[in-house]
Short mmCIF file of N, CA and C in Angstrom, two decimals:
data_model
loop_
_atom_site.label_atom_id
_atom_site.label_comp_id
_atom_site.label_asym_id
_atom_site.label_seq_id
_atom_site.Cartn_x
_atom_site.Cartn_y
_atom_site.Cartn_z
N PHE A 1 10.95 14.82 -17.19
CA PHE A 1 11.68 14.15 -18.23
C PHE A 1 11.23 14.66 -19.59
N ILE A 2 12.18 14.93 -20.45
CA ILE A 2 11.91 15.32 -21.82
C ILE A 2 12.76 14.43 -22.71
N GLN A 3 12.13 13.62 -23.53
CA GLN A 3 12.83 12.73 -24.46
C GLN A 3 13.89 11.88 -23.75
N GLY A 4 13.57 11.38 -22.56
CA GLY A 4 14.49 10.52 -21.83
C GLY A 4 15.60 11.25 -21.09
N ILE A 5 15.50 12.57 -20.99
CA ILE A 5 16.52 13.35 -20.28
C ILE A 5 15.87 14.02 -19.07
N PHE A 6 16.51 13.87 -17.92
CA PHE A 6 16.04 14.49 -16.68
C PHE A 6 16.78 15.81 -16.51
N PHE A 7 16.04 16.91 -16.45
CA PHE A 7 16.63 18.24 -16.25
C PHE A 7 16.34 18.69 -14.83
N LYS A 8 17.37 19.22 -14.18
CA LYS A 8 17.22 19.69 -12.81
C LYS A 8 17.98 21.00 -12.64
N PHE A 9 17.31 22.02 -12.11
CA PHE A 9 18.00 23.27 -11.81
C PHE A 9 18.89 23.07 -10.59
N ALA A 10 20.10 23.58 -10.65
CA ALA A 10 21.02 23.52 -9.52
C ALA A 10 20.73 24.72 -8.62
N VAL A 11 19.80 24.55 -7.70
CA VAL A 11 19.43 25.60 -6.75
C VAL A 11 19.45 25.02 -5.34
N ASP A 12 19.62 25.89 -4.37
CA ASP A 12 19.62 25.47 -2.97
C ASP A 12 18.22 25.01 -2.58
N VAL A 13 18.16 24.07 -1.67
CA VAL A 13 16.90 23.46 -1.26
C VAL A 13 16.70 23.66 0.23
N LYS A 14 15.49 24.07 0.61
CA LYS A 14 15.17 24.23 2.03
C LYS A 14 14.91 22.86 2.65
N LEU A 15 15.54 22.61 3.76
CA LEU A 15 15.41 21.33 4.46
C LEU A 15 14.26 21.40 5.46
N GLY A 16 13.87 20.25 5.96
CA GLY A 16 12.76 20.16 6.89
C GLY A 16 12.96 20.94 8.18
N ASN A 17 14.20 21.15 8.58
CA ASN A 17 14.46 21.86 9.84
C ASN A 17 14.52 23.38 9.66
N GLY A 18 14.21 23.86 8.43
CA GLY A 18 14.19 25.30 8.17
C GLY A 18 15.49 25.86 7.63
N SER A 19 16.57 25.07 7.65
CA SER A 19 17.84 25.56 7.11
C SER A 19 17.93 25.18 5.62
N TRP A 20 18.94 25.71 4.96
CA TRP A 20 19.14 25.44 3.54
C TRP A 20 20.29 24.45 3.39
N MET A 21 20.18 23.57 2.38
CA MET A 21 21.16 22.50 2.20
C MET A 21 22.58 23.04 2.04
N TYR A 22 22.76 24.08 1.23
CA TYR A 22 24.10 24.59 0.96
C TYR A 22 24.38 25.92 1.65
N GLY A 23 23.38 26.72 1.88
CA GLY A 23 23.59 28.06 2.43
C GLY A 23 23.43 28.17 3.92
N GLY A 24 22.88 27.14 4.58
CA GLY A 24 22.68 27.22 6.02
C GLY A 24 21.47 28.07 6.37
N ALA A 25 21.70 29.28 6.84
CA ALA A 25 20.60 30.15 7.28
C ALA A 25 19.86 30.81 6.12
N SER A 26 20.51 30.94 4.97
CA SER A 26 19.86 31.55 3.80
C SER A 26 20.26 30.77 2.54
N PRO A 27 19.44 30.83 1.50
CA PRO A 27 19.75 30.05 0.30
C PRO A 27 21.02 30.54 -0.40
N ASN A 28 21.77 29.60 -0.97
CA ASN A 28 22.98 29.96 -1.70
C ASN A 28 23.03 29.13 -2.98
N ASP A 29 22.49 29.68 -4.06
CA ASP A 29 22.46 28.97 -5.33
C ASP A 29 23.85 28.83 -5.96
N GLU A 30 24.76 29.73 -5.61
CA GLU A 30 26.13 29.62 -6.12
C GLU A 30 26.78 28.33 -5.62
N TYR A 31 26.59 28.03 -4.34
CA TYR A 31 27.12 26.77 -3.80
C TYR A 31 26.45 25.57 -4.46
N ALA A 32 25.15 25.67 -4.71
CA ALA A 32 24.44 24.57 -5.37
C ALA A 32 25.01 24.33 -6.76
N ALA A 33 25.35 25.40 -7.49
CA ALA A 33 25.95 25.27 -8.81
C ALA A 33 27.32 24.62 -8.73
N LYS A 34 28.09 24.97 -7.69
CA LYS A 34 29.40 24.36 -7.51
C LYS A 34 29.27 22.87 -7.20
N VAL A 35 28.28 22.51 -6.40
CA VAL A 35 28.06 21.10 -6.09
C VAL A 35 27.72 20.33 -7.37
N ALA A 36 26.92 20.92 -8.25
CA ALA A 36 26.59 20.27 -9.51
C ALA A 36 27.86 20.01 -10.34
N ALA A 37 28.77 20.98 -10.35
CA ALA A 37 30.03 20.78 -11.07
C ALA A 37 30.85 19.66 -10.45
N HIS A 38 30.85 19.58 -9.12
CA HIS A 38 31.58 18.50 -8.44
C HIS A 38 30.95 17.14 -8.73
N GLU A 39 29.62 17.09 -8.90
CA GLU A 39 28.97 15.84 -9.27
C GLU A 39 29.47 15.35 -10.62
N LEU A 40 29.62 16.27 -11.57
CA LEU A 40 30.12 15.89 -12.89
C LEU A 40 31.56 15.41 -12.80
N VAL A 41 32.40 16.09 -12.03
CA VAL A 41 33.79 15.67 -11.86
C VAL A 41 33.85 14.28 -11.22
N ALA A 42 33.02 14.04 -10.22
CA ALA A 42 32.99 12.73 -9.57
C ALA A 42 32.56 11.65 -10.56
N LEU A 43 31.57 11.95 -11.38
CA LEU A 43 31.12 10.99 -12.39
C LEU A 43 32.25 10.66 -13.36
N GLN A 44 33.01 11.67 -13.76
CA GLN A 44 34.15 11.45 -14.65
C GLN A 44 35.20 10.55 -13.99
N GLU A 45 35.43 10.75 -12.71
CA GLU A 45 36.40 9.91 -11.99
C GLU A 45 35.92 8.46 -11.89
N PHE A 46 34.64 8.29 -11.60
CA PHE A 46 34.08 6.93 -11.52
C PHE A 46 34.18 6.22 -12.87
N THR A 47 33.81 6.90 -13.94
CA THR A 47 33.88 6.26 -15.26
C THR A 47 35.33 5.99 -15.65
N GLY A 48 36.24 6.83 -15.23
CA GLY A 48 37.65 6.64 -15.52
C GLY A 48 38.27 5.47 -14.78
N ALA A 49 37.60 4.98 -13.74
CA ALA A 49 38.10 3.84 -12.97
C ALA A 49 37.92 2.52 -13.72
N HIS A 50 37.07 2.52 -14.75
CA HIS A 50 36.84 1.35 -15.61
C HIS A 50 36.44 0.09 -14.85
N VAL A 51 35.48 0.25 -13.94
CA VAL A 51 34.92 -0.91 -13.23
C VAL A 51 33.72 -1.38 -14.06
N ASP A 52 33.89 -2.50 -14.75
CA ASP A 52 32.90 -2.96 -15.73
C ASP A 52 31.52 -3.24 -15.16
N LYS A 53 31.43 -3.63 -13.91
CA LYS A 53 30.14 -4.01 -13.34
C LYS A 53 29.29 -2.82 -12.92
N ILE A 54 29.88 -1.63 -12.92
CA ILE A 54 29.14 -0.43 -12.51
C ILE A 54 28.86 0.41 -13.75
N LYS A 55 27.59 0.76 -13.94
CA LYS A 55 27.18 1.59 -15.08
C LYS A 55 26.76 2.96 -14.58
N PHE A 56 27.01 3.99 -15.39
CA PHE A 56 26.73 5.36 -15.00
C PHE A 56 25.88 6.05 -16.06
N PRO A 57 25.10 7.05 -15.66
CA PRO A 57 24.30 7.78 -16.65
C PRO A 57 25.15 8.79 -17.41
N LEU A 58 24.65 9.21 -18.56
CA LEU A 58 25.25 10.34 -19.26
C LEU A 58 24.83 11.60 -18.50
N MET A 59 25.72 12.57 -18.43
CA MET A 59 25.41 13.79 -17.68
C MET A 59 26.14 14.96 -18.29
N CYS A 60 25.49 16.12 -18.29
CA CYS A 60 26.17 17.35 -18.68
C CYS A 60 25.57 18.51 -17.89
N LEU A 61 26.32 19.59 -17.83
CA LEU A 61 25.86 20.81 -17.19
C LEU A 61 25.56 21.84 -18.27
N ILE A 62 24.48 22.55 -18.10
CA ILE A 62 24.10 23.60 -19.03
C ILE A 62 24.03 24.90 -18.24
N ASP A 63 24.82 25.87 -18.63
CA ASP A 63 24.76 27.20 -18.03
C ASP A 63 24.06 28.12 -19.01
N TYR A 64 22.95 28.69 -18.59
CA TYR A 64 22.15 29.51 -19.49
C TYR A 64 21.54 30.67 -18.73
N LYS A 65 21.90 31.88 -19.13
CA LYS A 65 21.37 33.11 -18.56
C LYS A 65 21.43 33.14 -17.03
N GLY A 66 22.55 32.71 -16.49
CA GLY A 66 22.75 32.76 -15.05
C GLY A 66 22.24 31.57 -14.28
N PHE A 67 21.68 30.61 -14.96
CA PHE A 67 21.18 29.39 -14.31
C PHE A 67 22.06 28.22 -14.69
N ARG A 68 22.22 27.28 -13.77
CA ARG A 68 22.91 26.03 -14.08
C ARG A 68 21.86 24.92 -14.04
N ILE A 69 21.86 24.14 -15.11
CA ILE A 69 20.91 23.03 -15.23
C ILE A 69 21.72 21.75 -15.39
N ILE A 70 21.32 20.71 -14.67
CA ILE A 70 21.95 19.41 -14.78
C ILE A 70 21.07 18.56 -15.68
N ALA A 71 21.65 18.00 -16.74
CA ALA A 71 20.92 17.12 -17.65
C ALA A 71 21.50 15.72 -17.51
N THR A 72 20.63 14.76 -17.18
CA THR A 72 21.05 13.38 -16.96
C THR A 72 20.15 12.44 -17.74
N SER A 73 20.75 11.40 -18.31
CA SER A 73 19.93 10.42 -19.03
C SER A 73 19.04 9.68 -18.04
N GLN A 74 17.84 9.34 -18.49
CA GLN A 74 16.89 8.62 -17.66
C GLN A 74 17.40 7.20 -17.46
N LEU A 75 17.31 6.73 -16.24
CA LEU A 75 17.77 5.38 -15.90
C LEU A 75 16.58 4.50 -15.56
N PRO A 76 16.67 3.23 -15.87
CA PRO A 76 15.58 2.30 -15.56
C PRO A 76 15.64 1.83 -14.11
N ILE A 77 15.47 2.77 -13.18
CA ILE A 77 15.54 2.44 -11.77
C ILE A 77 14.26 2.90 -11.07
N ASN A 78 14.06 2.37 -9.87
CA ASN A 78 12.96 2.80 -9.03
C ASN A 78 13.43 2.73 -7.58
N LYS A 79 12.54 3.02 -6.64
CA LYS A 79 12.97 3.05 -5.24
C LYS A 79 13.40 1.68 -4.74
N ASN A 80 12.97 0.61 -5.40
CA ASN A 80 13.35 -0.73 -4.98
C ASN A 80 14.69 -1.17 -5.56
N SER A 81 15.17 -0.50 -6.60
CA SER A 81 16.43 -0.90 -7.22
C SER A 81 17.63 -0.10 -6.70
N LEU A 82 17.41 0.89 -5.87
CA LEU A 82 18.50 1.70 -5.32
C LEU A 82 19.25 0.89 -4.28
N ILE A 83 20.54 0.62 -4.52
CA ILE A 83 21.34 -0.17 -3.57
C ILE A 83 22.47 0.64 -2.97
N TYR A 84 22.74 1.84 -3.51
CA TYR A 84 23.85 2.65 -3.00
C TYR A 84 23.52 4.12 -3.19
N GLY A 85 23.61 4.89 -2.14
CA GLY A 85 23.33 6.32 -2.23
C GLY A 85 22.02 6.69 -1.56
N SER A 86 21.45 7.82 -1.98
CA SER A 86 20.24 8.34 -1.35
C SER A 86 19.30 8.90 -2.41
N ASN A 87 18.01 8.77 -2.15
CA ASN A 87 17.02 9.38 -3.03
C ASN A 87 16.10 10.32 -2.26
N ASP A 88 16.53 10.72 -1.05
CA ASP A 88 15.71 11.62 -0.25
C ASP A 88 16.57 12.72 0.41
N GLY A 89 17.55 13.20 -0.33
CA GLY A 89 18.38 14.29 0.18
C GLY A 89 19.30 13.90 1.31
N GLY A 90 19.64 12.63 1.41
CA GLY A 90 20.58 12.19 2.42
C GLY A 90 19.96 11.76 3.74
N HIS A 91 18.63 11.79 3.84
CA HIS A 91 18.00 11.33 5.08
C HIS A 91 18.19 9.83 5.27
N THR A 92 18.17 9.09 4.17
CA THR A 92 18.40 7.65 4.19
C THR A 92 19.54 7.35 3.24
N ILE A 93 20.58 6.67 3.72
CA ILE A 93 21.72 6.30 2.90
C ILE A 93 21.67 4.79 2.71
N HIS A 94 21.66 4.36 1.44
CA HIS A 94 21.62 2.93 1.13
C HIS A 94 23.02 2.42 0.82
N SER A 95 23.34 1.29 1.37
CA SER A 95 24.54 0.52 1.01
C SER A 95 24.17 -0.95 1.24
N ASP A 96 23.16 -1.39 0.49
CA ASP A 96 22.48 -2.63 0.77
C ASP A 96 23.10 -3.88 0.12
N ASN A 97 24.05 -3.70 -0.79
CA ASN A 97 24.57 -4.82 -1.54
C ASN A 97 26.07 -4.95 -1.28
N GLU A 98 26.48 -6.01 -0.62
CA GLU A 98 27.88 -6.18 -0.22
C GLU A 98 28.83 -6.24 -1.42
N GLU A 99 28.41 -6.93 -2.50
CA GLU A 99 29.26 -7.01 -3.69
C GLU A 99 29.51 -5.61 -4.27
N PHE A 100 28.46 -4.81 -4.34
CA PHE A 100 28.60 -3.45 -4.87
C PHE A 100 29.45 -2.59 -3.92
N ASN A 101 29.24 -2.74 -2.62
CA ASN A 101 30.02 -1.97 -1.64
C ASN A 101 31.52 -2.23 -1.82
N LYS A 102 31.89 -3.47 -2.11
CA LYS A 102 33.30 -3.79 -2.33
C LYS A 102 33.84 -3.14 -3.60
N LEU A 103 33.00 -3.05 -4.63
CA LEU A 103 33.42 -2.39 -5.87
C LEU A 103 33.65 -0.90 -5.65
N MET A 104 32.86 -0.30 -4.79
CA MET A 104 32.99 1.13 -4.51
C MET A 104 34.21 1.37 -3.64
#
């Protein structure tokens, strides 16, 4: 975190089974960059739905010298406040709050 902004490089990640998240047998950072762009598009769609009870972070993509960086505002959350989604690369999917599930 720098000044309340979380920066993350959009690169492929090796999974526990030896394969890569986006490339399969070999890393594919191009696919990882495309996924980052889709995350931004999805965020725009969610915010455009105007569901008042759901709040979203600010987010932008930075392309610099061949790298894609995702910049997201820091959120006041922790592992106990996560009620929807995953914080471990999809190994555990949370959908713990019925009211929120209905909003989604």
